[in-house]
XYZ file of C-alpha atoms in Angstrom:
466
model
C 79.014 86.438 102.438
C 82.443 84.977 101.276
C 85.369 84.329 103.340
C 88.743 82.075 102.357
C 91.255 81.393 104.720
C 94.921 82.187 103.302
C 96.893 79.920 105.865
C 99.587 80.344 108.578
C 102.346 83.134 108.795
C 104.857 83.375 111.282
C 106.624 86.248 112.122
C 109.155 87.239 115.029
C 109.194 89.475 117.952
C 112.096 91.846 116.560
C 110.851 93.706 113.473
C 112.458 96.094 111.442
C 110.834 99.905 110.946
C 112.779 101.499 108.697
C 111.016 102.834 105.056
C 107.810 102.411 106.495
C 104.784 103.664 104.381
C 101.360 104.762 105.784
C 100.374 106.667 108.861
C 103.687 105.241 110.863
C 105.782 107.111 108.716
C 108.746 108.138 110.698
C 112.000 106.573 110.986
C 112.578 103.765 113.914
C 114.227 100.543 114.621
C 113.477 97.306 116.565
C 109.971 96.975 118.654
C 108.474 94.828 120.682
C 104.948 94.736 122.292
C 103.955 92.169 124.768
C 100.880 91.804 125.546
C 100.085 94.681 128.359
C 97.799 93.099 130.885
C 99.096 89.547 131.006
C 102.198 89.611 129.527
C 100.929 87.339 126.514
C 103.648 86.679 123.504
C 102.661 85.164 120.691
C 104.877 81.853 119.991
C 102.895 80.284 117.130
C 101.661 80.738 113.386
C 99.226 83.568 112.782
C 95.777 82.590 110.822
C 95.009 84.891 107.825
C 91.536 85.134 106.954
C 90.232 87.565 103.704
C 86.007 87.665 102.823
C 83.522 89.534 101.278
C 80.599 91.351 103.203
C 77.013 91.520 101.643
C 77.758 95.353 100.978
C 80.401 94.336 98.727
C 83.263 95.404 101.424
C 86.228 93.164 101.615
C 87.011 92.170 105.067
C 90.624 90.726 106.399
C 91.881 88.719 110.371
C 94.826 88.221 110.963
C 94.652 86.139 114.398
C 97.578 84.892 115.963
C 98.122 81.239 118.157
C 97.383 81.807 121.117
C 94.923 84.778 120.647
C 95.167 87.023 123.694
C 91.511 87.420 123.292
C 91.817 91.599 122.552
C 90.540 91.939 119.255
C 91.247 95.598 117.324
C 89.394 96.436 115.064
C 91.203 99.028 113.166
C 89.471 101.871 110.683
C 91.547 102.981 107.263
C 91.629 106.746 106.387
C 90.532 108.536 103.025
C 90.707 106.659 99.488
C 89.764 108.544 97.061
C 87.149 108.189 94.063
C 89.503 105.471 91.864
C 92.041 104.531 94.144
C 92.676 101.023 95.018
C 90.704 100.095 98.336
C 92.273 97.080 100.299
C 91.191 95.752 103.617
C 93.537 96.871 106.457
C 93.533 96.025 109.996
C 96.454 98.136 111.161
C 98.511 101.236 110.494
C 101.841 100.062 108.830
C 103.531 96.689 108.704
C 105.523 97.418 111.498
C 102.361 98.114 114.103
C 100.891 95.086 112.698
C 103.642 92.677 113.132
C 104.489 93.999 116.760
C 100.773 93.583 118.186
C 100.624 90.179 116.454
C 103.498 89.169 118.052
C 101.959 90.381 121.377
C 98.863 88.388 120.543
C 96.203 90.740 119.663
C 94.008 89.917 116.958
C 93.734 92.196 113.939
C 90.901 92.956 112.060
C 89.007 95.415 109.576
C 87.397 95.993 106.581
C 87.869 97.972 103.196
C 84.371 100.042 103.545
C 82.306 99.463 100.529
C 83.060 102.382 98.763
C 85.875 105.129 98.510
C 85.823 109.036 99.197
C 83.331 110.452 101.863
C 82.354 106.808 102.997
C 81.026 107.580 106.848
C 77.824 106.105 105.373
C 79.333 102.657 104.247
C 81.878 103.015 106.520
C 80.259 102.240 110.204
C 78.223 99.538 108.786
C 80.729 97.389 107.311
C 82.870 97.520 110.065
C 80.394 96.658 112.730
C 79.659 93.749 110.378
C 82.917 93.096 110.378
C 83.007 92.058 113.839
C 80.272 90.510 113.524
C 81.822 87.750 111.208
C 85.057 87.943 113.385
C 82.572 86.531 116.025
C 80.836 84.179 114.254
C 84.057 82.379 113.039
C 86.594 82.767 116.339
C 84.299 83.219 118.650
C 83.707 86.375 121.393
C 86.379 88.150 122.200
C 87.364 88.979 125.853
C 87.703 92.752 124.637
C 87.285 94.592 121.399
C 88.868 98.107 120.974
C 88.394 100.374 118.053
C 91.167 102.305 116.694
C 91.907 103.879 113.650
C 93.638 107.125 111.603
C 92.768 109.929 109.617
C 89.440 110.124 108.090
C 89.580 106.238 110.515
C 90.200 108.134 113.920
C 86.748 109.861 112.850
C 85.206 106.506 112.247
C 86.632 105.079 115.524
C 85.045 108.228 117.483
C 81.638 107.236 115.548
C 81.780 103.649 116.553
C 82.269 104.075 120.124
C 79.359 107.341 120.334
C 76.816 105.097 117.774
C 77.715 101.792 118.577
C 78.552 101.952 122.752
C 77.692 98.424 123.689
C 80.272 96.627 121.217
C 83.444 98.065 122.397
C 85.082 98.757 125.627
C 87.659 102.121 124.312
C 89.054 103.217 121.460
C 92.147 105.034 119.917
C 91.752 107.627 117.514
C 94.917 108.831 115.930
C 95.255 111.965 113.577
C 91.279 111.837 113.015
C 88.751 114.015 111.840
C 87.763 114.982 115.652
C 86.011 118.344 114.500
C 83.554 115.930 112.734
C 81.947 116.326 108.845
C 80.370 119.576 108.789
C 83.227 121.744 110.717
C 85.095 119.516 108.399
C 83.591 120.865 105.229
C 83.167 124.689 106.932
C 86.487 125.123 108.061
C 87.912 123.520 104.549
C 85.948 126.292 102.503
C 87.520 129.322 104.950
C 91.062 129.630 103.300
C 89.617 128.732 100.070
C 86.938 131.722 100.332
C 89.879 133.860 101.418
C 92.477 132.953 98.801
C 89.494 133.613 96.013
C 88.086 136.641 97.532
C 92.108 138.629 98.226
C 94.167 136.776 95.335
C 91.291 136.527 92.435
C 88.800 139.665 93.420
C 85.749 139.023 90.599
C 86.359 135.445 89.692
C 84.066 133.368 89.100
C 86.005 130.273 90.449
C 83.167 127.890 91.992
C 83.937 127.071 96.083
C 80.701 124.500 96.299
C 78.351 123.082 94.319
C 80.929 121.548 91.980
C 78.480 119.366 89.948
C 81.273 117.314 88.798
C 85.526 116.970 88.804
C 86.020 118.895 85.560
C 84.469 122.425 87.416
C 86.642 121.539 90.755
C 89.453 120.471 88.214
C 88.900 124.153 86.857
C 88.237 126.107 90.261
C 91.797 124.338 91.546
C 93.540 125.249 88.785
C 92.491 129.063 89.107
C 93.315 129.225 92.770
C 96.737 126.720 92.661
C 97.744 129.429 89.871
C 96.804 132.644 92.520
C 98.610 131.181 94.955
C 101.804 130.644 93.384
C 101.716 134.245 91.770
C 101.005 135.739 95.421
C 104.672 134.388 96.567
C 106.205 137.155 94.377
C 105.263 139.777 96.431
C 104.956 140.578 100.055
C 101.518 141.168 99.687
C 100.694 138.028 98.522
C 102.360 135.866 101.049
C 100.685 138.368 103.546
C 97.331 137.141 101.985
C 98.723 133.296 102.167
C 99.689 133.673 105.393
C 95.738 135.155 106.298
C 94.608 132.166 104.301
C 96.275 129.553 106.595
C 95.082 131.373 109.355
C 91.871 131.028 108.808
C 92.584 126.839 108.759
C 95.368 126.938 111.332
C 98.056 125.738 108.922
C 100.938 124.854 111.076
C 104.083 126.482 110.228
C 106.085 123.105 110.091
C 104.067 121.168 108.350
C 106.240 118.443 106.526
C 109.102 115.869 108.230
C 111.123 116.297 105.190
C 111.694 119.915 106.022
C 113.449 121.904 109.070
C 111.210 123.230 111.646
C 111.170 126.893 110.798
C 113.058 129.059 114.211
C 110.546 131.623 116.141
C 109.561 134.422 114.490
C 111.283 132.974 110.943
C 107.379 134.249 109.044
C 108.817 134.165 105.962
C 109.713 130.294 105.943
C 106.698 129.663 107.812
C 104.861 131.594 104.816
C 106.455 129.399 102.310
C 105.791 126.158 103.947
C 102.194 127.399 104.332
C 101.991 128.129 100.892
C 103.327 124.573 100.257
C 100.461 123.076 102.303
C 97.854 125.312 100.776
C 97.937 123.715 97.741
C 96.722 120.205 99.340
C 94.141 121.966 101.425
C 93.054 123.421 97.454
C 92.989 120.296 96.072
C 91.144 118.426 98.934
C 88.627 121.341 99.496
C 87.336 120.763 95.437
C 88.007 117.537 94.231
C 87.183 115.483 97.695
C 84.318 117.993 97.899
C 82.600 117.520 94.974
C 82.904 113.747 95.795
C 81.437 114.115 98.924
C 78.843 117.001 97.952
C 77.231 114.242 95.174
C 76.544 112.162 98.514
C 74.912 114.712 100.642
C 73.090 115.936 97.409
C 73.998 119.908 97.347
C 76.920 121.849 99.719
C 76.884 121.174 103.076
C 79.259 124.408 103.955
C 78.457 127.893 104.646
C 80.360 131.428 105.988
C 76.991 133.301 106.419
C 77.035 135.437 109.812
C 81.315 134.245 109.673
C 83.606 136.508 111.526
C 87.007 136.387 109.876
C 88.258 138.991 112.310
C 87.254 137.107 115.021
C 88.439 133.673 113.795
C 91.646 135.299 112.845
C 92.325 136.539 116.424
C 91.347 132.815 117.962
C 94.166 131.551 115.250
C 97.210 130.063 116.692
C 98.747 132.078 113.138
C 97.654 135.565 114.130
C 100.874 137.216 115.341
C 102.579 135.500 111.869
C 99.863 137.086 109.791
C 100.577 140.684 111.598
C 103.575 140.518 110.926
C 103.986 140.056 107.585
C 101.047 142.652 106.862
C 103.193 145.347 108.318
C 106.366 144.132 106.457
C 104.625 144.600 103.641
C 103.399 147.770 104.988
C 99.210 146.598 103.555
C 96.486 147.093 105.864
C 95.631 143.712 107.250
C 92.242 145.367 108.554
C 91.463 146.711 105.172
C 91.855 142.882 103.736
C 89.480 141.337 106.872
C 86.740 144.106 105.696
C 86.725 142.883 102.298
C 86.404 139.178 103.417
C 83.302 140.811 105.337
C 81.574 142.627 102.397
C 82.185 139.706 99.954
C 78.965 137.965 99.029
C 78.894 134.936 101.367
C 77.853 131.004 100.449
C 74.691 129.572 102.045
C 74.150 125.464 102.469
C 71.503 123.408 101.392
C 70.127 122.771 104.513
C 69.403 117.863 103.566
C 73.213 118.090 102.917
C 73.823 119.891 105.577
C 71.941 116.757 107.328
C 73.331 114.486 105.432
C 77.035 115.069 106.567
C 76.003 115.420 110.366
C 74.406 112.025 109.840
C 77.719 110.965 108.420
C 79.466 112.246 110.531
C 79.133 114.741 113.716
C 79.663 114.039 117.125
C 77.384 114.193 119.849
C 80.334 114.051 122.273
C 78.583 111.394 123.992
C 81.382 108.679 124.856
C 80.378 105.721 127.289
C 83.404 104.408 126.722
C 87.328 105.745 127.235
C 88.549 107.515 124.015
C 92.209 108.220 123.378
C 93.243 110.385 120.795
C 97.148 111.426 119.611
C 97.639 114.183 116.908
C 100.764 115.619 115.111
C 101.648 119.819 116.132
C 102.552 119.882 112.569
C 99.362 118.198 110.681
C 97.780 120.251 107.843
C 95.808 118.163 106.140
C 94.053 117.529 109.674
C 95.347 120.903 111.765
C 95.621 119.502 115.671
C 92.934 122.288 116.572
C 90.189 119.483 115.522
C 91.208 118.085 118.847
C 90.291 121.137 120.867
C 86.534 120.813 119.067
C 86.376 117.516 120.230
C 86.700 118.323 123.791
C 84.719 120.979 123.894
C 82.250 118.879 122.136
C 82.734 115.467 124.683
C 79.931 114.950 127.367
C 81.775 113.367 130.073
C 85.551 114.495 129.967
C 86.856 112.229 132.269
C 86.494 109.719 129.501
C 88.751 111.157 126.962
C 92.580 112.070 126.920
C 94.251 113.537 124.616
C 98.358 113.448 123.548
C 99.959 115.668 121.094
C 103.394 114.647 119.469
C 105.517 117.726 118.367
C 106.383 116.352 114.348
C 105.554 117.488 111.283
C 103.411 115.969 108.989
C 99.917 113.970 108.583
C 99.587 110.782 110.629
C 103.813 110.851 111.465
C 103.657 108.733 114.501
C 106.859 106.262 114.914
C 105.956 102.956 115.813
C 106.753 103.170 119.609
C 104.453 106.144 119.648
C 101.259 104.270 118.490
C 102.028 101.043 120.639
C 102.519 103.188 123.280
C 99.075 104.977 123.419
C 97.548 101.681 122.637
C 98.947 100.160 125.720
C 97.927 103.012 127.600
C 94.063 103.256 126.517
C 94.174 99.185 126.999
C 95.296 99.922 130.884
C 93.166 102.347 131.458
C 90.115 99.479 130.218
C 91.547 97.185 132.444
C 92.117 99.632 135.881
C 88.921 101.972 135.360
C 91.069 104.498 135.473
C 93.885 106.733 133.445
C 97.515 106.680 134.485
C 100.935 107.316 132.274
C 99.250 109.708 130.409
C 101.947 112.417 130.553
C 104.175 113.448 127.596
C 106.875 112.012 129.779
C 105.153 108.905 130.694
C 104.276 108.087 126.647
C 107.960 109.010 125.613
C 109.143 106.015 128.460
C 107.039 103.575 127.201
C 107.674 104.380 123.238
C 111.193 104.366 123.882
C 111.069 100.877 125.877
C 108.666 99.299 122.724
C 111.029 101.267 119.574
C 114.280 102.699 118.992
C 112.885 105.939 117.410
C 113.009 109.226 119.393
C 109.119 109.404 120.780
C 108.150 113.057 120.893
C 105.034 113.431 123.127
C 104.747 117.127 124.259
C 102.862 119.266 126.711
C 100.531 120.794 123.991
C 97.417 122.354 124.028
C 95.985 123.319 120.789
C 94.227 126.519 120.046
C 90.681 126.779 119.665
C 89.032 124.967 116.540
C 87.703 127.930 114.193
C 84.170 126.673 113.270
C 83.230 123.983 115.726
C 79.556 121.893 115.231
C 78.261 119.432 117.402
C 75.122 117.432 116.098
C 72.245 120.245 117.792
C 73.853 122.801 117.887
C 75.737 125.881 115.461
């Protein structure tokens, strides 16, 4: 194991937020975070510390003088197959510099591999704190937090790994866990193939390699675009991002379509759909030459029945009778249509890594976009249906558009609020309202917390149960 330390950097309380990159993606201005049980701020250099882990995993602290003692370890979200893979140990810049300046410790690791890494991925990051310990000594608390494919990680580290952490924050994660994951990705996919393409033979699962998912996203990228030309077609779309709950606002940079506006909903559907294509075959293959075969099925699948349970179903109604097609003509083809069957070891290979139990000992936050669809916010809903002891867990929802758009004030905010609740034993200033006070005291943005609750998760899987 191989460690350096960099040296000293000092930063100041007031930080700026705007152009930020990452998760914390939407616009702010100054923040501030002071430490929220003592009131600890952060007056000296910070230590910088980058290593190696025996798995190969690249590790990085960044611990400030005086420590507070609160460590957070913090869990990166999906790299794919070739990308570069740093360490990180927060969200942005921004949420970095703020909780250094409040004293917190920040730590975390790179994972040893990239794509579907849950296997890797726990390991390396328990090891990282392991090293964390060995060099600065134990910490008076440790709290896991993470986003993205890293909010799923966080919720694995507190169920596997109870005794090393005292709560944790999972924002924007995976909350459904791997094999809903993989099930509810296939859906729109089987959908889009099955009403656009009738008779292809465009490959859904058991890729074999990136030049067949290359192909099979070609095919359906191509269907999709041809289906905007017609009502039809976007009446199909539409059916397709039902099936996944693809929110109708689904990107910052564009205006939240008004109620009952379908047609722009459609479109920005359509938009989305072509991430949840590429993601569904290229990450999937990755991840299927892990878990050794597909780990997805739609035998004994109700599409009528998951289409009803869609937050998207009055959308999808609509436009079927605009374009005057039989929606339930289109729901009885998805039912004859020859269905896909899992290999049953990578089926248990991707609830090893990872489904939930829903057994928490510890508190669990979580905070999700209205507008995600890469991650639709219905994964929350699985989670707590999934959760053994609901007092535990709270969940916030933030009415934005987008993947991971949480201002700065936002994420600070729900931070400070899972770190009370460690300290009191109990959950208070949980409300929308409550959250939207505190971001606003800790960043200029606009926080946008909202009474929200999300509609049921199509295809939800705990570990033990279908």
């Amino acid at each position: 194991m191989k460690f350096r330390r960099v040296g000293a950097v000092v930063v100041g309380l007031a930080l700026a937020v705007a152009g930020l990159s990452g998760p914390a993606q939407a616009a702010g201005g100054a923040v501030s975070f002071a430490g929220p049980v003592d009131g600890h701020v952060r007056q000296g250099p910070v230590e910088h510390v980058e290593g190696v882990l025996p798995s190969g995993a690249t590790y990085i602290f960044d611990v400030p003088s005086p420590w507070n003692g609160t460590v957070l370890l913090y869990s990166h979200g999906y790299t794919p197959k070739g990308a570069p893979n740093p360490a990180q140990n927060a969200p942005s810049p921004a949420v970095r510099e703020a909780l250094l300046a409040g004293g917190y410790a920040l730590i975390g690791s790179s994972y040893a591999d990239t794509g579907w890494v849950l296997e890797q991925a726990l390991p390396d990051q328990v090891a990282t704190l392991e090293v964390f310990g060995r060099q600065f000594g134990k910490a008076r608390r440790t709290l896991a937090w993470g986003t993205s494919l890293g909010g799923m990680i966080t919720t694995g580290l507190l169920e596997r790994y109870p005794a090393r952490f005292v709560g944790g924050l999972a924002m924007c994660g995976l909350q459904q866990g791997g094999v809903a994951n993989w099930n509810n990705t296939l859906d729109p996919l089987f959908a889009l193939r099955t009403l656009l393409l009738p008779g292809a033979d465009v490959p859904l699962v058991r890729l074999g390699d990136q030049t067949t998912a290359t192909a099979s996203i070609a095919a359906l990228t191509g269907a999709l675009q041809a289906a905007q030309a017609t009502p039809l077609g976007r009446a199909r779309t539409a059916l397709a991002a039902a099936l996944h709950n693809i929110p109708a606002w689904n990107d910052p940079a564009l205006p939240e379509p008004a109620p009952g506006d379908y047609e722009t909903a459609q479109r920005n559907q359509a938009r989305a759909l072509g991430t949840t294509i590429y993601v569904g075959l290229s990450w999937r293959q990755e991840a299927e030459s892990r878990a050794g075969g597909n780990m997805s099925w739609n035998t004994g699948v109700d599409y009528a029945r998951m289409l009803a349970r869609s937050s998207l179903r009055a959308e999808v109604k609509a436009l079927y009778e605009a374009a005057g097609a039989s929606l339930e003509a289109d729901l009885k083809t998805l039912a004859e249509e020859p269905r896909i069957s899992a290999d049953p070891r990578a089926v248990a290979y991707i609830a090893r890594n990872l489904s939930f139990t829903g057994r928490l000992s510890d508190p669990l936050m979580t905070i999700h976009t209205t507008g995600d669809a890469l991650v639709p916010v219905q994964v929350q809903s699985a989670y707590r249906e999934a959760v053994r002891s609901p007092a535990l867990l709270r969940q916030a929802f933030v009415h934005r558009a987008g993947h991971c758009t949480f201002t700065v004030g936002e994420i600070l905010a729900a931070l400070r609020t899972l770190e009370n609740r460690v300290g009191s034993g109990r959950w208070s200033g949980t409300s929308p309202e409550a959250l939207n006070a505190l971001a606003a005291s800790l960043d200029t943005a606009t926080p946008a917390y909202v009474h929200y609750r999300p509609a049921p998760y199509p295809r939800p899987f705990t570990v033990g149960r279908r």
